[in-house]
Amino acid sequence: MNNSECPSIEYLHECFSYDHLSGLMVWKVRPITHFARERDHAAWNARFAGKNAGSMNKGYWRVEVSKKPMGVHRIAWAMHYGEYPEGWIDHINGDRSDNRIINLRVTDPVGNATNQKMPANNSSGVAGVSYVPRDNKWKAYIYHGNKFVYLGYFVDKNDAIAARKMAEVKYGFHENHGR
């Protein structure tokens, strides 16, 4: 959903209470103007007001607002700063459920990719370093600018790691990348 399709910031403040220190988003008692019928208003508030907003989906808190699914991290940003973010929201510590404002930053897809967790299938312990049994060598590589950049093959694993770490600095990867 692009920002022009998002509910107004005022509407978000009518719906939610956001604690920027804990990252928790809670449903407020919503005004009757949000509902077509008085009984819908009463039933909704009895069921949801005062409770955590949303549910987990692939590690992210998601919530439906005006029949549109939204990431709680985007709502948190909009409520805290008074405007929707232009770009992606990155969870700095890699925990997708941690919506504390100090853990959120605006980035683009490339910037977001520079702060990823270690791939689950990684066997070397270092992102971008893998063992090639056929050659009996360690391969170092990095993904940058929508392409793989091969950094070389190394007999010593530590040399492959050093090449990868230098490339992370060169390409501006976040210090948490590969945690």
mmCIF file of C-alpha atoms in Angstrom:
data_model
loop_
_atom_site.group_PDB
_atom_site.id
_atom_site.type_symbol
_atom_site.label_atom_id
_atom_site.label_comp_id
_atom_site.label_asym_id
_atom_site.label_seq_id
_atom_site.Cartn_x
_atom_site.Cartn_y
_atom_site.Cartn_z
ATOM 1 C CA MET A 1 0.000 0.000 0.000
ATOM 2 C CA ASN A 2 1.478 3.349 -0.947
ATOM 3 C CA ASN A 3 1.295 6.251 1.484
ATOM 4 C CA SER A 4 -1.538 7.990 -0.367
ATOM 5 C CA GLU A 5 -3.772 4.959 0.295
ATOM 6 C CA CYS A 6 -2.993 4.877 4.017
ATOM 7 C CA PRO A 7 -5.382 6.164 6.666
ATOM 8 C CA SER A 8 -4.674 9.627 8.027
ATOM 9 C CA ILE A 9 -2.319 9.999 10.974
ATOM 10 C CA GLU A 10 -5.238 11.461 12.961
ATOM 11 C CA TYR A 11 -7.246 8.311 12.274
ATOM 12 C CA LEU A 12 -4.354 6.169 13.519
ATOM 13 C CA HIS A 13 -4.261 8.180 16.761
ATOM 14 C CA GLU A 14 -7.999 7.571 17.175
ATOM 15 C CA CYS A 15 -7.437 3.817 16.767
ATOM 16 C CA PHE A 16 -4.186 3.094 18.578
ATOM 17 C CA SER A 17 -2.051 3.875 21.554
ATOM 18 C CA TYR A 18 1.645 3.396 20.726
ATOM 19 C CA ASP A 19 4.400 3.216 23.335
ATOM 20 C CA HIS A 20 7.637 4.149 21.561
ATOM 21 C CA LEU A 21 9.763 2.775 24.435
ATOM 22 C CA SER A 22 8.269 -0.747 24.459
ATOM 23 C CA GLY A 23 7.070 -0.834 20.853
ATOM 24 C CA LEU A 24 3.618 -2.026 21.904
ATOM 25 C CA MET A 25 0.570 -1.010 19.894
ATOM 26 C CA VAL A 26 -2.792 -1.255 21.683
ATOM 27 C CA TRP A 27 -6.310 -0.679 20.386
ATOM 28 C CA LYS A 28 -8.022 2.361 21.890
ATOM 29 C CA VAL A 29 -11.740 2.698 22.493
ATOM 30 C CA ARG A 30 -12.675 3.778 18.998
ATOM 31 C CA PRO A 31 -15.226 6.530 18.358
ATOM 32 C CA ILE A 32 -18.655 5.752 16.989
ATOM 33 C CA THR A 33 -17.779 7.635 13.783
ATOM 34 C CA HIS A 34 -15.588 4.653 12.792
ATOM 35 C CA PHE A 35 -18.635 2.398 12.550
ATOM 36 C CA ALA A 36 -21.805 2.202 10.487
ATOM 37 C CA ARG A 37 -23.979 1.050 13.397
ATOM 38 C CA GLU A 38 -23.963 1.717 17.120
ATOM 39 C CA ARG A 39 -24.081 -1.995 17.961
ATOM 40 C CA ASP A 40 -20.954 -2.623 15.800
ATOM 41 C CA HIS A 41 -19.225 0.154 17.732
ATOM 42 C CA ALA A 42 -20.178 -1.369 21.096
ATOM 43 C CA ALA A 43 -19.288 -4.923 20.068
ATOM 44 C CA TRP A 44 -15.925 -3.958 18.573
ATOM 45 C CA ASN A 45 -14.860 -1.914 21.595
ATOM 46 C CA ALA A 46 -15.976 -4.643 24.013
ATOM 47 C CA ARG A 47 -13.877 -7.182 22.125
ATOM 48 C CA PHE A 48 -10.711 -5.232 21.174
ATOM 49 C CA ALA A 49 -10.256 -1.995 23.151
ATOM 50 C CA GLY A 50 -7.260 -2.205 25.469
ATOM 51 C CA LYS A 51 -5.803 -5.267 23.741
ATOM 52 C CA ASN A 52 -2.642 -5.615 21.654
ATOM 53 C CA ALA A 53 -3.336 -4.629 18.071
ATOM 54 C CA GLY A 54 -2.664 -7.122 15.319
ATOM 55 C CA SER A 55 -1.205 -10.567 14.961
ATOM 56 C CA MET A 56 2.110 -12.071 13.915
ATOM 57 C CA ASN A 57 2.753 -12.854 10.259
ATOM 58 C CA LYS A 58 6.233 -14.094 9.270
ATOM 59 C CA GLY A 59 7.694 -12.451 12.369
ATOM 60 C CA TYR A 60 6.059 -9.044 11.795
ATOM 61 C CA TRP A 61 3.154 -7.583 13.742
ATOM 62 C CA ARG A 62 0.372 -6.858 11.222
ATOM 63 C CA VAL A 63 -2.973 -5.196 11.777
ATOM 64 C CA GLU A 64 -5.997 -4.439 9.621
ATOM 65 C CA VAL A 65 -6.978 -0.778 9.477
ATOM 66 C CA SER A 66 -9.996 0.269 7.412
ATOM 67 C CA LYS A 67 -10.000 -3.216 5.850
ATOM 68 C CA LYS A 68 -6.364 -2.865 4.734
ATOM 69 C CA PRO A 69 -3.490 -4.894 6.226
ATOM 70 C CA MET A 70 -0.634 -2.769 7.535
ATOM 71 C CA GLY A 71 2.632 -3.420 9.293
ATOM 72 C CA VAL A 72 2.600 -2.175 12.888
ATOM 73 C CA HIS A 73 6.139 -0.860 12.322
ATOM 74 C CA ARG A 74 4.847 1.518 9.614
ATOM 75 C CA ILE A 75 1.975 2.674 11.833
ATOM 76 C CA ALA A 76 4.415 3.197 14.722
ATOM 77 C CA TRP A 77 6.650 5.335 12.516
ATOM 78 C CA ALA A 78 3.709 7.399 11.257
ATOM 79 C CA MET A 79 2.285 7.964 14.731
ATOM 80 C CA HIS A 80 5.642 8.875 16.245
ATOM 81 C CA TYR A 81 6.925 11.176 13.488
ATOM 82 C CA GLY A 82 3.600 12.485 12.170
ATOM 83 C CA GLU A 83 4.139 11.195 8.622
ATOM 84 C CA TYR A 84 4.401 7.907 6.827
ATOM 85 C CA PRO A 85 7.923 6.751 5.979
ATOM 86 C CA GLU A 86 9.166 7.228 2.433
ATOM 87 C CA GLY A 87 10.721 3.838 1.821
ATOM 88 C CA TRP A 88 11.161 0.637 3.764
ATOM 89 C CA ILE A 89 11.280 0.304 7.534
ATOM 90 C CA ASP A 90 14.235 -1.763 8.727
ATOM 91 C CA HIS A 91 14.300 -3.381 12.165
ATOM 92 C CA ILE A 92 17.872 -2.522 13.144
ATOM 93 C CA ASN A 93 18.376 -5.418 15.552
ATOM 94 C CA GLY A 94 16.843 -7.907 13.108
ATOM 95 C CA ASP A 95 13.881 -8.735 15.361
ATOM 96 C CA ARG A 96 10.849 -8.135 13.154
ATOM 97 C CA SER A 97 8.542 -8.020 16.161
ATOM 98 C CA ASP A 98 10.522 -5.290 17.971
ATOM 99 C CA ASN A 99 8.708 -2.079 17.064
ATOM 100 C CA ARG A 100 10.429 0.277 19.501
ATOM 101 C CA ILE A 101 11.069 3.523 17.638
ATOM 102 C CA ILE A 102 14.793 3.309 18.462
ATOM 103 C CA ASN A 103 14.880 -0.007 16.546
ATOM 104 C CA LEU A 104 13.282 1.365 13.364
ATOM 105 C CA ARG A 105 14.956 3.208 10.492
ATOM 106 C CA VAL A 106 13.846 4.220 7.004
ATOM 107 C CA THR A 107 15.840 2.658 4.195
ATOM 108 C CA ASP A 108 15.514 1.354 0.653
ATOM 109 C CA PRO A 109 15.610 -2.292 -0.511
ATOM 110 C CA VAL A 110 19.405 -2.202 -0.897
ATOM 111 C CA GLY A 111 19.869 -0.699 2.554
ATOM 112 C CA ASN A 112 17.480 -3.235 4.020
ATOM 113 C CA ALA A 113 19.513 -6.053 2.469
ATOM 114 C CA THR A 114 22.664 -4.780 4.190
ATOM 115 C CA ASN A 115 21.143 -5.621 7.584
ATOM 116 C CA GLN A 116 19.999 -9.215 7.174
ATOM 117 C CA LYS A 117 20.352 -12.175 9.484
ATOM 118 C CA MET A 118 22.625 -15.078 8.716
ATOM 119 C CA PRO A 119 20.961 -17.363 6.167
ATOM 120 C CA ALA A 120 19.578 -20.511 7.813
ATOM 121 C CA ASN A 121 21.536 -22.755 5.440
ATOM 122 C CA ASN A 122 24.899 -21.099 6.187
ATOM 123 C CA SER A 123 27.496 -23.627 7.334
ATOM 124 C CA SER A 124 30.603 -21.434 7.677
ATOM 125 C CA GLY A 125 29.329 -19.184 10.456
ATOM 126 C CA VAL A 126 29.937 -16.068 8.330
ATOM 127 C CA ALA A 127 27.495 -14.626 5.796
ATOM 128 C CA GLY A 128 28.935 -14.719 2.280
ATOM 129 C CA VAL A 129 31.554 -17.376 3.021
ATOM 130 C CA SER A 130 31.107 -20.994 2.008
ATOM 131 C CA TYR A 131 33.224 -24.070 1.558
ATOM 132 C CA VAL A 132 33.566 -25.561 -1.938
ATOM 133 C CA PRO A 133 34.487 -29.249 -1.434
ATOM 134 C CA ARG A 134 35.245 -29.844 -5.121
ATOM 135 C CA ASP A 135 38.031 -27.239 -4.997
ATOM 136 C CA ASN A 136 38.910 -27.725 -1.327
ATOM 137 C CA LYS A 137 38.697 -23.924 -0.932
ATOM 138 C CA TRP A 138 36.614 -21.252 0.729
ATOM 139 C CA LYS A 139 34.573 -18.935 -1.489
ATOM 140 C CA ALA A 140 33.787 -15.352 -0.460
ATOM 141 C CA TYR A 141 31.010 -13.331 -2.086
ATOM 142 C CA ILE A 142 28.616 -10.489 -1.366
ATOM 143 C CA TYR A 143 25.263 -9.483 -2.833
ATOM 144 C CA HIS A 144 25.211 -5.803 -3.718
ATOM 145 C CA GLY A 145 23.332 -3.698 -6.246
ATOM 146 C CA ASN A 146 21.115 -6.639 -7.295
ATOM 147 C CA LYS A 147 24.070 -8.821 -8.250
ATOM 148 C CA PHE A 148 26.538 -11.220 -6.688
ATOM 149 C CA VAL A 149 30.080 -9.918 -6.403
ATOM 150 C CA TYR A 150 32.556 -12.802 -6.105
ATOM 151 C CA LEU A 151 35.484 -11.895 -3.890
ATOM 152 C CA GLY A 152 37.624 -14.916 -4.576
ATOM 153 C CA TYR A 153 38.543 -18.449 -3.536
ATOM 154 C CA PHE A 154 40.824 -18.984 -0.554
ATOM 155 C CA VAL A 155 42.701 -21.922 0.932
ATOM 156 C CA ASP A 156 42.367 -20.405 4.412
ATOM 157 C CA LYS A 157 38.878 -19.744 5.786
ATOM 158 C CA ASN A 158 40.156 -16.661 7.666
ATOM 159 C CA ASP A 159 41.291 -15.073 4.407
ATOM 160 C CA ALA A 160 37.807 -15.596 2.939
ATOM 161 C CA ILE A 161 36.253 -14.032 6.049
ATOM 162 C CA ALA A 162 38.611 -11.050 5.838
ATOM 163 C CA ALA A 163 37.705 -10.498 2.178
ATOM 164 C CA ARG A 164 34.009 -10.614 3.024
ATOM 165 C CA LYS A 165 34.371 -8.189 5.964
ATOM 166 C CA MET A 166 36.314 -5.708 3.787
ATOM 167 C CA ALA A 167 33.568 -5.880 1.153
ATOM 168 C CA GLU A 168 30.898 -5.242 3.811
ATOM 169 C CA VAL A 169 32.717 -2.040 4.782
ATOM 170 C CA LYS A 170 33.239 -1.055 1.137
ATOM 171 C CA TYR A 171 29.548 -1.501 0.281
ATOM 172 C CA GLY A 172 28.233 0.103 3.479
ATOM 173 C CA PHE A 173 26.644 -2.942 5.091
ATOM 174 C CA HIS A 174 25.137 -2.425 8.524
ATOM 175 C CA GLU A 175 27.269 -3.616 11.448
ATOM 176 C CA ASN A 176 24.512 -6.104 12.407
ATOM 177 C CA HIS A 177 24.533 -7.812 9.015
ATOM 178 C CA GLY A 178 24.975 -11.575 9.287
ATOM 179 C CA ARG A 179 24.236 -11.738 13.018
#
